[in-house]
Amino acid sequence: MRSDIFIDVLGLGCLAVDEILLSPIWPEPDTKTRLLARDRQGGGLTGNAMVAAARFGAKVAYGGSLGVDDDSRFLRDLYLKEGINLTHCRSHPQFRPIRSTIVIDKSQNTRTIWFDLPGHLGASEDWPPAELITQSKVLFVDHYGMEGMIRAAKIARASGVEVVSDFERDEHPRFEEILPLVDHLILSNKFATKRTGLQNPRDAVEALAKFGAKVTIVTNGELGAWVVGEGSCFSIPAYPVTVVDSTGCGDAFHGVYAACLAKGLGLFDRLKFATAAAALKAKHLGAQRGLPTRQEVETFLGFWDFF
Ligand SMILES: Nc1ncnc2c1ncn2[C@@H]1O[C@H](COP(=O)(O)OP(=O)(O)OP(=O)(O)O)[C@@H](O)[C@H]1O
Ligand SMILES: [Mg+2]
């Protein structure tokens, strides 16, 4: 174990501010609907994963950039309250988080997301300093700022830092370059299907494992996940919970998996804690409010032994 490491999980990618509207129905056009609840929370693949990891007890840092607008200020305050290290987060007027409006239709348990990208977001090719990456145990990458992500993943790989990824889009011309740089490739079934053309998550995870990650996982909502790792291919169930909102369950899974990896936990424990944290998240509205602490995950797991 290296003695200079001080960050468990380093994030560089997508941050968002989510406006969440809980609606009793999906309305007809030109009608008025009284909302059941409205909330404003942090969001985004990397933002959610970082908060999930921090609540689980990991030392988390953000090494990307934020702007000087209201949404950036909102996120800075939020991350500092979560204990996320922003020492290496740059401030630049061109950068802004995504702003999302998420409508949850309670009658059909659907979530519909509108978002805009008002400014630059994600990793940069000249930031963060290589030493920050090499002093982390886990680098978390997504598809925002692909050139910067490829640079960071190469630095991480060259110095033995584990690379955990979440991708939802592959349109970037250099996307192919990042896949072989990932040690723990964790994708939703929707993206895995798009990427491989295979509907069945077992087939998709086996196809994706050919990129050479140590562990490849395809998550599939309440149906659980398929895993290729340590020489076998197997499925893991999701924990049954009363679902309020499944937004961000995948991000919770990624963040807690990354936190457990940084703490040196084996594959079985990483999957168990990530799956339980994701299920607990589903009991709450929004991507971040319901992210559990490690204590809450352990208490929940005390009731279950089917894993
Ligand atoms: N309704 C649910 N009940 C229990 N666990 C769930 C539920 N939905 C998701 N999970 C857990 O979370 C994991 C990831 O969920 P999912 O596949 O929906 O991620 P996702 O589509 O990437 O979500 P998001 O992008 O909103 O974070 C699943 O493998 C499962 O363990
Ligand atoms: Mg996802």
mmCIF file of N, CA and C in Angstrom, residues 111-155:
data_model
loop_
_atom_site.group_PDB
_atom_site.id
_atom_site.type_symbol
_atom_site.label_atom_id
_atom_site.label_comp_id
_atom_site.label_asym_id
_atom_site.label_seq_id
_atom_site.Cartn_x
_atom_site.Cartn_y
_atom_site.Cartn_z
ATOM 1 N N ARG A 111 -40.250 8.067 -14.723
ATOM 2 C CA ARG A 111 -39.539 9.330 -14.528
ATOM 3 C C ARG A 111 -39.131 9.836 -15.899
ATOM 4 N N THR A 112 -39.361 11.124 -16.113
ATOM 5 C CA THR A 112 -39.034 11.734 -17.401
ATOM 6 C C THR A 112 -38.139 12.931 -17.127
ATOM 7 N N ILE A 113 -37.029 13.011 -17.854
ATOM 8 C CA ILE A 113 -36.018 14.019 -17.542
ATOM 9 C C ILE A 113 -35.815 14.960 -18.724
ATOM 10 N N TRP A 114 -35.912 16.256 -18.457
ATOM 11 C CA TRP A 114 -35.494 17.280 -19.421
ATOM 12 C C TRP A 114 -34.205 17.888 -18.877
ATOM 13 N N PHE A 115 -33.235 18.135 -19.740
ATOM 14 C CA PHE A 115 -32.022 18.779 -19.220
ATOM 15 C C PHE A 115 -31.433 19.718 -20.259
ATOM 16 N N ASP A 116 -30.663 20.698 -19.766
ATOM 17 C CA ASP A 116 -29.875 21.498 -20.699
ATOM 18 C C ASP A 116 -28.438 21.557 -20.231
ATOM 19 N N LEU A 117 -27.596 21.838 -21.204
ATOM 20 C CA LEU A 117 -26.145 21.898 -20.962
ATOM 21 C C LEU A 117 -25.725 23.342 -21.215
ATOM 22 N N PRO A 118 -25.844 24.197 -20.209
ATOM 23 C CA PRO A 118 -25.643 25.618 -20.484
ATOM 24 C C PRO A 118 -24.182 26.042 -20.611
ATOM 25 N N GLY A 119 -23.230 25.157 -20.324
ATOM 26 C CA GLY A 119 -21.817 25.539 -20.419
ATOM 27 C C GLY A 119 -20.953 24.301 -20.443
ATOM 28 N N HIS A 120 -19.628 24.499 -20.442
ATOM 29 C CA HIS A 120 -18.719 23.354 -20.419
ATOM 30 C C HIS A 120 -18.892 22.558 -19.126
ATOM 31 N N LEU A 121 -18.623 21.276 -19.223
ATOM 32 C CA LEU A 121 -18.788 20.404 -18.063
ATOM 33 C C LEU A 121 -17.871 19.200 -18.228
ATOM 34 N N GLY A 122 -17.360 18.724 -17.119
ATOM 35 C CA GLY A 122 -16.593 17.481 -17.171
ATOM 36 C C GLY A 122 -15.098 17.703 -17.119
ATOM 37 N N ALA A 123 -14.372 16.651 -17.485
ATOM 38 C CA ALA A 123 -12.914 16.661 -17.343
ATOM 39 C C ALA A 123 -12.265 17.531 -18.423
ATOM 40 N N SER A 124 -11.127 18.111 -18.074
ATOM 41 C CA SER A 124 -10.350 18.911 -19.023
ATOM 42 C C SER A 124 -9.049 18.184 -19.336
ATOM 43 N N GLU A 125 -8.467 18.524 -20.522
ATOM 44 C CA GLU A 125 -7.206 17.869 -20.905
ATOM 45 C C GLU A 125 -6.013 18.365 -20.099
ATOM 46 N N ASP A 126 -6.165 19.548 -19.467
ATOM 47 C CA ASP A 126 -5.027 20.111 -18.727
ATOM 48 C C ASP A 126 -5.285 20.127 -17.213
ATOM 49 N N TRP A 127 -6.268 19.365 -16.765
ATOM 50 C CA TRP A 127 -6.633 19.404 -15.342
ATOM 51 C C TRP A 127 -7.299 18.105 -14.941
ATOM 52 N N PRO A 128 -7.134 17.573 -13.768
ATOM 53 C CA PRO A 128 -6.331 18.090 -12.663
ATOM 54 C C PRO A 128 -4.862 17.680 -12.811
ATOM 55 N N PRO A 129 -3.985 18.191 -11.933
ATOM 56 C CA PRO A 129 -2.586 17.777 -11.987
ATOM 57 C C PRO A 129 -2.465 16.257 -11.853
ATOM 58 N N ALA A 130 -1.513 15.689 -12.578
ATOM 59 C CA ALA A 130 -1.343 14.223 -12.564
ATOM 60 C C ALA A 130 -1.163 13.691 -11.147
ATOM 61 N N GLU A 131 -0.511 14.471 -10.277
ATOM 62 C CA GLU A 131 -0.254 13.985 -8.903
ATOM 63 C C GLU A 131 -1.555 13.743 -8.145
ATOM 64 N N LEU A 132 -2.578 14.547 -8.448
ATOM 65 C CA LEU A 132 -3.852 14.336 -7.744
ATOM 66 C C LEU A 132 -4.426 12.971 -8.126
ATOM 67 N N ILE A 133 -4.291 12.623 -9.403
ATOM 68 C CA ILE A 133 -4.813 11.334 -9.875
ATOM 69 C C ILE A 133 -4.006 10.186 -9.268
ATOM 70 N N THR A 134 -2.699 10.335 -9.286
ATOM 71 C CA THR A 134 -1.860 9.227 -8.801
ATOM 72 C C THR A 134 -1.939 9.089 -7.278
ATOM 73 N N GLN A 135 -2.423 10.128 -6.573
ATOM 74 C CA GLN A 135 -2.569 10.033 -5.120
ATOM 75 C C GLN A 135 -3.972 9.574 -4.709
ATOM 76 N N SER A 136 -4.758 9.140 -5.682
ATOM 77 C CA SER A 136 -6.102 8.630 -5.380
ATOM 78 C C SER A 136 -6.091 7.108 -5.482
ATOM 79 N N LYS A 137 -7.024 6.486 -4.798
ATOM 80 C CA LYS A 137 -7.118 5.019 -4.909
ATOM 81 C C LYS A 137 -8.006 4.621 -6.084
ATOM 82 N N VAL A 138 -9.067 5.400 -6.313
ATOM 83 C CA VAL A 138 -10.018 5.085 -7.389
ATOM 84 C C VAL A 138 -10.301 6.364 -8.172
ATOM 85 N N LEU A 139 -10.254 6.255 -9.505
ATOM 86 C CA LEU A 139 -10.669 7.346 -10.388
ATOM 87 C C LEU A 139 -12.027 6.977 -10.965
ATOM 88 N N PHE A 140 -12.998 7.881 -10.819
ATOM 89 C CA PHE A 140 -14.334 7.630 -11.372
ATOM 90 C C PHE A 140 -14.479 8.435 -12.664
ATOM 91 N N VAL A 141 -14.783 7.756 -13.768
ATOM 92 C CA VAL A 141 -14.916 8.470 -15.048
ATOM 93 C C VAL A 141 -16.319 8.289 -15.623
ATOM 94 N N ASP A 142 -16.774 9.344 -16.337
ATOM 95 C CA ASP A 142 -18.009 9.221 -17.118
ATOM 96 C C ASP A 142 -17.727 9.787 -18.515
ATOM 97 N N HIS A 143 -18.761 10.086 -19.299
ATOM 98 C CA HIS A 143 -18.539 10.469 -20.701
ATOM 99 C C HIS A 143 -18.481 11.983 -20.901
ATOM 100 N N TYR A 144 -18.396 12.757 -19.827
ATOM 101 C CA TYR A 144 -18.345 14.213 -19.948
ATOM 102 C C TYR A 144 -16.897 14.705 -19.943
ATOM 103 N N GLY A 145 -16.463 15.284 -21.062
ATOM 104 C CA GLY A 145 -15.072 15.737 -21.188
ATOM 105 C C GLY A 145 -14.197 14.553 -21.579
ATOM 106 N N MET A 146 -14.524 13.914 -22.711
ATOM 107 C CA MET A 146 -13.896 12.629 -23.058
ATOM 108 C C MET A 146 -12.370 12.726 -23.180
ATOM 109 N N GLU A 147 -11.844 13.806 -23.796
ATOM 110 C CA GLU A 147 -10.378 13.911 -23.914
ATOM 111 C C GLU A 147 -9.735 13.914 -22.528
ATOM 112 N N GLY A 148 -10.328 14.709 -21.627
ATOM 113 C CA GLY A 148 -9.791 14.790 -20.263
ATOM 114 C C GLY A 148 -9.932 13.467 -19.525
ATOM 115 N N MET A 149 -11.019 12.748 -19.778
ATOM 116 C CA MET A 149 -11.221 11.443 -19.125
ATOM 117 C C MET A 149 -10.187 10.429 -19.611
ATOM 118 N N ILE A 150 -9.903 10.456 -20.920
ATOM 119 C CA ILE A 150 -8.910 9.518 -21.471
ATOM 120 C C ILE A 150 -7.534 9.816 -20.872
ATOM 121 N N ARG A 151 -7.194 11.099 -20.828
ATOM 122 C CA ARG A 151 -5.896 11.474 -20.213
ATOM 123 C C ARG A 151 -5.829 10.978 -18.761
ATOM 124 N N ALA A 152 -6.887 11.264 -17.986
ATOM 125 C CA ALA A 152 -6.883 10.899 -16.566
ATOM 126 C C ALA A 152 -6.823 9.377 -16.395
ATOM 127 N N ALA A 153 -7.582 8.657 -17.226
ATOM 128 C CA ALA A 153 -7.598 7.188 -17.107
ATOM 129 C C ALA A 153 -6.229 6.604 -17.452
ATOM 130 N N LYS A 154 -5.543 7.200 -18.427
ATOM 131 C CA LYS A 154 -4.192 6.715 -18.777
ATOM 132 C C LYS A 154 -3.227 6.935 -17.616
ATOM 133 N N ILE A 155 -3.317 8.116 -16.995
ATOM 134 C CA ILE A 155 -2.441 8.400 -15.840
ATOM 135 C C ILE A 155 -2.752 7.411 -14.713
#
